[in-house]
mmCIF file of C-alpha atoms in Angstrom:
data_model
loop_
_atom_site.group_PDB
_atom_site.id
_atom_site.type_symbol
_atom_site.label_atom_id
_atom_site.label_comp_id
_atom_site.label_asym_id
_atom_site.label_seq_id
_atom_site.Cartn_x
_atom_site.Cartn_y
_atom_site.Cartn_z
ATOM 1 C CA UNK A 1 -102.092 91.651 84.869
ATOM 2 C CA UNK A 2 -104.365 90.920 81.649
ATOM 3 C CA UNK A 3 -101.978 93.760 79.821
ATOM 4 C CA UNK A 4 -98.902 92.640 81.212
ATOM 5 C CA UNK A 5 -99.765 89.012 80.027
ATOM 6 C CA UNK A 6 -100.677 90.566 76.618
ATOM 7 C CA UNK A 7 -97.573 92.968 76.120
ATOM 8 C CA UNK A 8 -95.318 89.799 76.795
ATOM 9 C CA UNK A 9 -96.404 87.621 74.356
ATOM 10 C CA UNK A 10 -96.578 90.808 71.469
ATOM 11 C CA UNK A 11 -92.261 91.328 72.799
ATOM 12 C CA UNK A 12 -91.868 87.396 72.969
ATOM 13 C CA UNK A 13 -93.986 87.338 69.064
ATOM 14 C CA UNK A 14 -91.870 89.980 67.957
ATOM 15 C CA UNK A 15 -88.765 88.545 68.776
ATOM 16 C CA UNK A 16 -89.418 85.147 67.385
ATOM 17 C CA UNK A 17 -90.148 87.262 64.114
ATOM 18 C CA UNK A 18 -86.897 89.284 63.956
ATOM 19 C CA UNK A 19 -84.856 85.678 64.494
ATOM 20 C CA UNK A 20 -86.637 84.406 62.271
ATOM 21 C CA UNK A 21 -86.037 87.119 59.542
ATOM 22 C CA UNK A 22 -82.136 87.187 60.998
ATOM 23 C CA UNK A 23 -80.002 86.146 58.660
ATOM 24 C CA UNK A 24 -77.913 83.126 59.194
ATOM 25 C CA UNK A 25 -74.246 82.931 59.304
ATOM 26 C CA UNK A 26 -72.851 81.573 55.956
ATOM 27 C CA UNK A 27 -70.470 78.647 56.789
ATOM 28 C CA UNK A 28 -66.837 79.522 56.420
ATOM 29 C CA UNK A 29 -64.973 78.271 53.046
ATOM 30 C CA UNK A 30 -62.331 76.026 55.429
ATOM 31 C CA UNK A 31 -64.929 75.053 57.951
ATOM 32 C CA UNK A 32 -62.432 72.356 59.069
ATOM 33 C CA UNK A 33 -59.570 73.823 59.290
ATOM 34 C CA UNK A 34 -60.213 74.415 63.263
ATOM 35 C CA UNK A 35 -59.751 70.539 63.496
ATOM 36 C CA UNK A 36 -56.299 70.723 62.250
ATOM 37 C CA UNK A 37 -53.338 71.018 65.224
ATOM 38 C CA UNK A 38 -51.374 74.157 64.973
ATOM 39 C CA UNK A 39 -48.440 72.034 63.436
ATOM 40 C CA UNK A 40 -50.615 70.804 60.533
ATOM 41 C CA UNK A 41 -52.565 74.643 60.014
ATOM 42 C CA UNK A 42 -49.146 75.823 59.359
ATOM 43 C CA UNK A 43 -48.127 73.032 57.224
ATOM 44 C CA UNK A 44 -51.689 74.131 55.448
ATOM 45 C CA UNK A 45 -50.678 77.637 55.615
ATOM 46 C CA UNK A 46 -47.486 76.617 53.789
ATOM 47 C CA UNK A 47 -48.959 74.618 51.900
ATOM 48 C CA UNK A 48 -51.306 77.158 49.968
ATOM 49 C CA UNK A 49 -48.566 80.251 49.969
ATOM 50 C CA UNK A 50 -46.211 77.747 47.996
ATOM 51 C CA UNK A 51 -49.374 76.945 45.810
ATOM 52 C CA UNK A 52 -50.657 80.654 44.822
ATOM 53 C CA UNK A 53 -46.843 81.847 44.534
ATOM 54 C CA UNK A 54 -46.645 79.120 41.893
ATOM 55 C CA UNK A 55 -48.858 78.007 39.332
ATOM 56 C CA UNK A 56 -51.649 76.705 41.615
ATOM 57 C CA UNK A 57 -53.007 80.592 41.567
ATOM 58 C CA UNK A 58 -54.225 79.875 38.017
ATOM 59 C CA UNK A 59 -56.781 77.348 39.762
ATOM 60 C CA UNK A 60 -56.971 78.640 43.632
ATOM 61 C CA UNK A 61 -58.182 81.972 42.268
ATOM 62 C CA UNK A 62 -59.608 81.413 39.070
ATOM 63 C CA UNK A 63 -60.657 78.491 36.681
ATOM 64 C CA UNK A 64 -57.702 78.940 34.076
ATOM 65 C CA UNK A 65 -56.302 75.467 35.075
ATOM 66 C CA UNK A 66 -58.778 72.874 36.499
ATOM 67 C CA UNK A 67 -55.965 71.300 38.428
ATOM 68 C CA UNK A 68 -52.391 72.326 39.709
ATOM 69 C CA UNK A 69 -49.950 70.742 41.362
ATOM 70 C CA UNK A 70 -48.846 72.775 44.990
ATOM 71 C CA UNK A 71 -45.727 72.102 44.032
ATOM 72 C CA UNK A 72 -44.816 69.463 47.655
ATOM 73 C CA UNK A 73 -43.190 66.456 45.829
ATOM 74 C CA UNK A 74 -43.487 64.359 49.196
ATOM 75 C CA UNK A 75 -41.020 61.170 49.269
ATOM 76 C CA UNK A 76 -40.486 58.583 51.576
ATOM 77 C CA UNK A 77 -39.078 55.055 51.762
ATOM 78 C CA UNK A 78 -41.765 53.175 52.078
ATOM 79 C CA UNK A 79 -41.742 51.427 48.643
ATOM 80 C CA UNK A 80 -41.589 47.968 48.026
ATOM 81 C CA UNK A 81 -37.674 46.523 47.610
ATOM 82 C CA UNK A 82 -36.682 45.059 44.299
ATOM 83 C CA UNK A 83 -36.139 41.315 45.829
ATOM 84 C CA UNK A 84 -39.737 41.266 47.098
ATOM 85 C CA UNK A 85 -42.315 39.681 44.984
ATOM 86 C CA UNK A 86 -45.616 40.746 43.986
ATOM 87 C CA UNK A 87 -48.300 40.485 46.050
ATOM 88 C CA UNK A 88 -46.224 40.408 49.651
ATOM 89 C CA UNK A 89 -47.784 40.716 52.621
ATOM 90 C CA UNK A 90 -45.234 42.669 54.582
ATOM 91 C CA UNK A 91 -44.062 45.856 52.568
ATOM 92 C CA UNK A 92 -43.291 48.546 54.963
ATOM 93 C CA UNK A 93 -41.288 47.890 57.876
ATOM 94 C CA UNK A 94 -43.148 50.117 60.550
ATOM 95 C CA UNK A 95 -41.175 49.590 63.309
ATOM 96 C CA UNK A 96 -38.509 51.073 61.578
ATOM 97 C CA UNK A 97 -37.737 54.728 62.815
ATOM 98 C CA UNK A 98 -37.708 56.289 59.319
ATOM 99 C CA UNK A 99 -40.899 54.549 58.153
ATOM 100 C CA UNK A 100 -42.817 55.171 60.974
ATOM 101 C CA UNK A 101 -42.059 59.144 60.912
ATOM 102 C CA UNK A 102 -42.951 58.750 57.302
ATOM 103 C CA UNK A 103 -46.122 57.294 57.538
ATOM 104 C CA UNK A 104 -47.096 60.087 61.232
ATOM 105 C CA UNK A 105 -46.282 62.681 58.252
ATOM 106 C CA UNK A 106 -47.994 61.255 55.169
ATOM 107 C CA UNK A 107 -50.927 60.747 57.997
ATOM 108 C CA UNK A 108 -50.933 64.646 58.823
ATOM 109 C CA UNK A 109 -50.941 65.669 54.970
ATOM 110 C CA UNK A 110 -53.708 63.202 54.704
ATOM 111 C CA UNK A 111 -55.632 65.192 57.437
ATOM 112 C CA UNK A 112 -54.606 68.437 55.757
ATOM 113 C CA UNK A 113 -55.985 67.578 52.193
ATOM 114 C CA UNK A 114 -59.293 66.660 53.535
ATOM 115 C CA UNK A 115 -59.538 69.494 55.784
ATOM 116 C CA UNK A 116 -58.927 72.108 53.122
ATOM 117 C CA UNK A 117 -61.056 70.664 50.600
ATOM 118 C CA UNK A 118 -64.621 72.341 50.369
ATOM 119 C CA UNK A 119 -67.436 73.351 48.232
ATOM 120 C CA UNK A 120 -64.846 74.817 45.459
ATOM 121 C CA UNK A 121 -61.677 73.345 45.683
ATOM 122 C CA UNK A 122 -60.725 69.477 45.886
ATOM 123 C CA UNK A 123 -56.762 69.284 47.811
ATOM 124 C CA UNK A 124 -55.671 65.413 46.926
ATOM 125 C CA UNK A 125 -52.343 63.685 47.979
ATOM 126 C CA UNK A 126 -51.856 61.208 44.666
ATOM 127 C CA UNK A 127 -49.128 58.413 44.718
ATOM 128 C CA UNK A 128 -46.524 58.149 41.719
ATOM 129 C CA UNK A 129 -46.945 55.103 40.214
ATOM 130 C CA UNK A 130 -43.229 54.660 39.756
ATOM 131 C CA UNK A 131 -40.733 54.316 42.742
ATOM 132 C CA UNK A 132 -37.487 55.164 43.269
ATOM 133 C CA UNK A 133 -34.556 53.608 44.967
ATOM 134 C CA UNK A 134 -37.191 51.819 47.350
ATOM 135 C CA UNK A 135 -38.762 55.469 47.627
ATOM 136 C CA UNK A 136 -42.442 56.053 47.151
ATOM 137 C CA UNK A 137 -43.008 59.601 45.893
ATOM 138 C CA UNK A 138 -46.204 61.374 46.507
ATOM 139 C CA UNK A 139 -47.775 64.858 45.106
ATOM 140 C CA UNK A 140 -50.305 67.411 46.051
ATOM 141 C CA UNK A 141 -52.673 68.442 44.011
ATOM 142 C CA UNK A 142 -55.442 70.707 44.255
ATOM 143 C CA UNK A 143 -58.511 70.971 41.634
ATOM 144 C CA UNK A 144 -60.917 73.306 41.081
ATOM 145 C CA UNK A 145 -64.203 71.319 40.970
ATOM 146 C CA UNK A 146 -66.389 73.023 38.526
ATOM 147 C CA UNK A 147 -63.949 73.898 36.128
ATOM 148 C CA UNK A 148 -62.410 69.856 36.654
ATOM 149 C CA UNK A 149 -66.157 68.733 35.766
ATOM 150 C CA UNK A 150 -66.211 70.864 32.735
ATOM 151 C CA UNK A 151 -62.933 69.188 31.404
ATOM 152 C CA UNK A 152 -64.253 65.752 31.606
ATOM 153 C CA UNK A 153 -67.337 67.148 30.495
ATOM 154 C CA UNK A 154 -65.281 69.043 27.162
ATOM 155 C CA UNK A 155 -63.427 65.912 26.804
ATOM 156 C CA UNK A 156 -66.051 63.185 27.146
ATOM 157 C CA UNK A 157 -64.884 61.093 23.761
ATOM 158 C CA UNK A 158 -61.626 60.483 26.092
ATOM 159 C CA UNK A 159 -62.469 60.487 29.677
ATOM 160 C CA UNK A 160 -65.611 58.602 28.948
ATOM 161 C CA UNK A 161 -63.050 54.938 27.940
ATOM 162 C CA UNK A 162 -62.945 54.680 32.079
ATOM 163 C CA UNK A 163 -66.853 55.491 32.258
ATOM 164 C CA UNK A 164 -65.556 59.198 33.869
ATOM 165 C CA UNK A 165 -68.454 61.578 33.275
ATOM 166 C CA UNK A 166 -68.704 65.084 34.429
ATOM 167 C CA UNK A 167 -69.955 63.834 38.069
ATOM 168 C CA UNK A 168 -66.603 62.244 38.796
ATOM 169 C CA UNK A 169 -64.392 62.650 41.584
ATOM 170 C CA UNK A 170 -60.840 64.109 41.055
ATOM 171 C CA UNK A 171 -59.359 61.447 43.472
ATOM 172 C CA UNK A 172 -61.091 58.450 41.526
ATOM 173 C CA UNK A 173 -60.088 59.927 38.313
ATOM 174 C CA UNK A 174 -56.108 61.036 39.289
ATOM 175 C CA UNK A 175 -55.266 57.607 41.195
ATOM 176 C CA UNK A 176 -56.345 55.892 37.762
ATOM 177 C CA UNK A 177 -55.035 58.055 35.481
ATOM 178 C CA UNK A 178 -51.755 57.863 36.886
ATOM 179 C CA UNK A 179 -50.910 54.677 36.781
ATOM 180 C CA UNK A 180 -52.272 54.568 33.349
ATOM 181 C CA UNK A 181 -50.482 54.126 30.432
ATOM 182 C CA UNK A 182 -47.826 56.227 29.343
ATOM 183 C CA UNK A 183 -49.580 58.442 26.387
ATOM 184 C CA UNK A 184 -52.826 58.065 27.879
ATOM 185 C CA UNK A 185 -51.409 59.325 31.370
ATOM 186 C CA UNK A 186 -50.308 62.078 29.294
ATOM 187 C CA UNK A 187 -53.226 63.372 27.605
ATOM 188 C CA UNK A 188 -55.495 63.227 30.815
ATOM 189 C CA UNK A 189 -52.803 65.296 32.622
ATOM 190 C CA UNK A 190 -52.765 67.629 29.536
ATOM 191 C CA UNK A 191 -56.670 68.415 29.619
ATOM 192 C CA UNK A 192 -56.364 68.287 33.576
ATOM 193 C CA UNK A 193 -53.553 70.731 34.143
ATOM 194 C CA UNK A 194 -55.398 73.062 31.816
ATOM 195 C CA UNK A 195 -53.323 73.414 28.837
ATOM 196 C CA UNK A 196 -54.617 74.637 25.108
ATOM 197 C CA UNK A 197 -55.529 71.558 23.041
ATOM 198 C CA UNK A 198 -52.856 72.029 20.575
ATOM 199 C CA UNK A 199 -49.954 71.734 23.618
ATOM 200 C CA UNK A 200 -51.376 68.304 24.824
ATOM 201 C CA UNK A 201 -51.827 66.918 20.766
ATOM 202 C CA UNK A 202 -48.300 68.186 20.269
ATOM 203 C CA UNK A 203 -46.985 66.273 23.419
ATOM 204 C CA UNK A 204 -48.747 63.114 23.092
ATOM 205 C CA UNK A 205 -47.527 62.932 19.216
ATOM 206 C CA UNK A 206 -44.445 63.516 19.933
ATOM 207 C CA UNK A 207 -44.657 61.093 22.842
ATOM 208 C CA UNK A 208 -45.841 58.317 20.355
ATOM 209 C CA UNK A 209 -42.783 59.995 17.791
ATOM 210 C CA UNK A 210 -40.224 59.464 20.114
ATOM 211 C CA UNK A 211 -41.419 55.207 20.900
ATOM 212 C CA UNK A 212 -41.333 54.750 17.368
ATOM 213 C CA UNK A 213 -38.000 56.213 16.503
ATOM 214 C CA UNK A 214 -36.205 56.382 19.240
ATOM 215 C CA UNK A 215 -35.254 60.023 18.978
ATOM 216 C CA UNK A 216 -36.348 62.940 20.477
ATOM 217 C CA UNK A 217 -38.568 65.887 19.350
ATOM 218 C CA UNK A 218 -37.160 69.121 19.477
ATOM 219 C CA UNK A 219 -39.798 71.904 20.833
ATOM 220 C CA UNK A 220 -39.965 75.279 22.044
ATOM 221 C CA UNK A 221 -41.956 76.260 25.382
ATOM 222 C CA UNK A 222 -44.707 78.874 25.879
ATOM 223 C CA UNK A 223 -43.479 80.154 29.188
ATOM 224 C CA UNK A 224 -46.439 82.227 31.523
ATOM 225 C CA UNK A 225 -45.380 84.274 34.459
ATOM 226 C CA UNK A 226 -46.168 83.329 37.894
ATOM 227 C CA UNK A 227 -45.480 85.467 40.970
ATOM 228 C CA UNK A 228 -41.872 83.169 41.957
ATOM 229 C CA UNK A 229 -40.568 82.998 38.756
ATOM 230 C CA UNK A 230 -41.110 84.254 35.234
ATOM 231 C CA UNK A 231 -40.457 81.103 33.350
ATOM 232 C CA UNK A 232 -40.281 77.330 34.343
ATOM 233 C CA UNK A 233 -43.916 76.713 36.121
ATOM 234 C CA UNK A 234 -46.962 77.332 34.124
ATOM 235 C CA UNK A 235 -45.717 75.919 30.865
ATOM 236 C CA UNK A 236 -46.450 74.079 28.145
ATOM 237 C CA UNK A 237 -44.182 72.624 25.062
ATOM 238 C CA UNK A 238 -45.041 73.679 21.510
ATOM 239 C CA UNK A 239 -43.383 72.450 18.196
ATOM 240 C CA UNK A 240 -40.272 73.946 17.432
ATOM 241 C CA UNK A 241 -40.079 77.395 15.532
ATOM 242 C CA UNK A 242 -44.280 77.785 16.716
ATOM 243 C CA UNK A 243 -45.942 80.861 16.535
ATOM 244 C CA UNK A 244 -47.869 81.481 19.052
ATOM 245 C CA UNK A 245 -51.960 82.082 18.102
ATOM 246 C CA UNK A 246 -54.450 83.810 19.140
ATOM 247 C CA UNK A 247 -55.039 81.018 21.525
ATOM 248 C CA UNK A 248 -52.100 81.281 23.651
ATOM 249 C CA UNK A 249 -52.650 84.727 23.927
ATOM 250 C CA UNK A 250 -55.984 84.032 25.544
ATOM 251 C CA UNK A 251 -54.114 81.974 28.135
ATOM 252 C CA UNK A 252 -51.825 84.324 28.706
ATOM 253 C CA UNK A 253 -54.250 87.403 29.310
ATOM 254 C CA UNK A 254 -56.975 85.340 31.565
ATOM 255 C CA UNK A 255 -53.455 84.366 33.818
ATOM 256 C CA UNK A 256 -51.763 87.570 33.635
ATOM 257 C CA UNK A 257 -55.767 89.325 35.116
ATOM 258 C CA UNK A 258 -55.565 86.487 37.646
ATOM 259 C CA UNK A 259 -51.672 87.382 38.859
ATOM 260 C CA UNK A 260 -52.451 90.912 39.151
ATOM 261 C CA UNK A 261 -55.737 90.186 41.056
ATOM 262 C CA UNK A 262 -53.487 88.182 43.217
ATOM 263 C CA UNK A 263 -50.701 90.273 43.488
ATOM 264 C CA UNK A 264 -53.590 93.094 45.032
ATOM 265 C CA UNK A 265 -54.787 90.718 47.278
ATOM 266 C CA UNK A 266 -51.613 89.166 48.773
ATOM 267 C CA UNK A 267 -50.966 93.105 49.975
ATOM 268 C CA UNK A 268 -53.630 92.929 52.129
ATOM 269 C CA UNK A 269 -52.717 89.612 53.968
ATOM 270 C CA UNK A 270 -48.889 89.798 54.576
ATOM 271 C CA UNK A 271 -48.466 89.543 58.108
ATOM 272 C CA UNK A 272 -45.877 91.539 60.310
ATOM 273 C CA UNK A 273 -43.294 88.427 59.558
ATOM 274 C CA UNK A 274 -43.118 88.716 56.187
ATOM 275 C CA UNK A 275 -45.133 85.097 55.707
ATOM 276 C CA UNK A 276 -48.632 84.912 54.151
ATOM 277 C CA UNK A 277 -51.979 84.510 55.550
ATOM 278 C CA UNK A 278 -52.766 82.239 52.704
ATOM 279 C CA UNK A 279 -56.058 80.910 54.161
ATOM 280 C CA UNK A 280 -57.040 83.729 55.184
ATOM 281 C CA UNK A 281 -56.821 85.158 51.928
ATOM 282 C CA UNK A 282 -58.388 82.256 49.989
ATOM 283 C CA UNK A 283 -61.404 81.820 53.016
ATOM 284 C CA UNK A 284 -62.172 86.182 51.759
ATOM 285 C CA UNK A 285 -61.954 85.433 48.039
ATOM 286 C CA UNK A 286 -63.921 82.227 47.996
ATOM 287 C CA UNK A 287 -66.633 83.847 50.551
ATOM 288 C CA UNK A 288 -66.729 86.804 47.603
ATOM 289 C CA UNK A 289 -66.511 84.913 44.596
ATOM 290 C CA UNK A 290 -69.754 82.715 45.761
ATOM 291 C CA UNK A 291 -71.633 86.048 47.282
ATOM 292 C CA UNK A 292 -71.265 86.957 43.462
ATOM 293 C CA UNK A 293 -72.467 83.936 41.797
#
């Protein structure tokens, strides 16, 4: 009986060891996305295939762009009516069919933004700050958090006029910068959505230009490739008659690497439908990328 006795606790010791030295299981990139109802995880789902098919690849699978737009320009008619004054209590009409299905669907997007964002990537649902025809319009945006830091970081002598340091959040900084000023809105945009410091300059001068005079300023547009379209997404405006530098050819070489890495990957998760597995796709390359870091 002494053995026995003995020989159990040298299994029971052993065990405890090999637990011990077991290694645990990492937590998923989405870990929240299993709190989302089948409705919203293919809203999600949607969401992200609309996202790396456009422009949003530059920041979903790299850092090229430290913020993108997903391309859902959400509106609804929820905005205050011109005869109302400032500061009214009673805005939105709730009981109101159409208001109240817009606000069940602005409250599932809500739910999806926060349940996609993670460790890497920020997902935020920003407000316009102008209306139209009594309609509030709304965009989704989704930010790459290191490479976001580094821009306020790289651009401290502007960011820094709203005390924004490198350890601010993309939804504190977004909500104010959009209903900003007009040239300012358009310089913290420029930095944000990642273009070459010449392109925002340009824009923003000829922003100011155009105030002053009254007349427009003729440009050309440095057009990059995305998987739905050749021209019209990632783009940026440049003076007219520019030639492109070295620069923009830097741009366009990190983006083109990132499409093609893309355009590898997005082979492996097309399911029998035809439609995407986008999170399953971005959960893989996120789970790599930070195995490599």
């Amino acid at each position: 009986m002494k053995h026995k006795g003995l020989c159990f606790l040298l299994i029971l010791w052993l065990f405890s060891c090999a637990s011990a030295q077991a290694p645990r299981q990492e937590n998923p990139p989405f870990p929240q996305t299993d709190r989302l109802s089948s409705e919203e995880l293919s809203m999600a789902n949607e969401l992200l295939t609309f996202g790396l098919e456009h422009e949003a690849v530059y920041t979903l699978l790299g850092d090229l762009k430290p913020m993108s737009s997903l391309g859902y320009y959400l509106s609804y008619p929820i905005a205050k009516k011109v005869s109302m004054a400032d500061g009214d209590k009673h805005v939105v009409q709730v009981a109101v069919d159409s208001v109240s299905q817009a606000l069940d669907e602005l409250s599932q997007w809500h739910n999806i933004v926060n349940k996609l964002s993670n460790e890497q990537l920020e997902f935020v649902l920003i407000p316009y700050k102008h209306t139209w025809k009594e309609k509030r319009n709304l965009q989704i945006l989704v930010c790459n958090r290191a490479r976001f830091s580094q821009a306020l970081e790289e651009n401290e002598s502007f960011f820094g006029q709203w005390g924004f340091t490198a350890n601010s959040g993309p939804t504190v900084v977004l909500t104010t910068i959009e209903f900003e000023s007009r040239n300012d809105r358009y310089r913290a945009y420029g930095y944000l959505f990642g273009y070459p410091e010449h392109a925002v300059d340009f824009f923003v001068e000829a922003s100011i230009a155009e105030e002053e005079t009254g007349e427009f300023v003729k440009r050309d547009f440095f057009q990059i490739p995305v998987s739905a379209s050749e021209t019209g997404h990632f783009t940026y405006a440049i003076p007219k008659g520019y030639i492109p530098t070295k620069i923009d050819s830097s741009v366009y070489r990190e983006a083109n690497a990132i499409q093609k890495s893309y355009q590898n990957l997005k082979k492996q998760y097309l399911l029998p439908n035809g439609n995407l597995n986008a999170i399953g796709l971005l959960s893989d390359y996120l789970r790599q990328t930070k195995a490599h870091q």
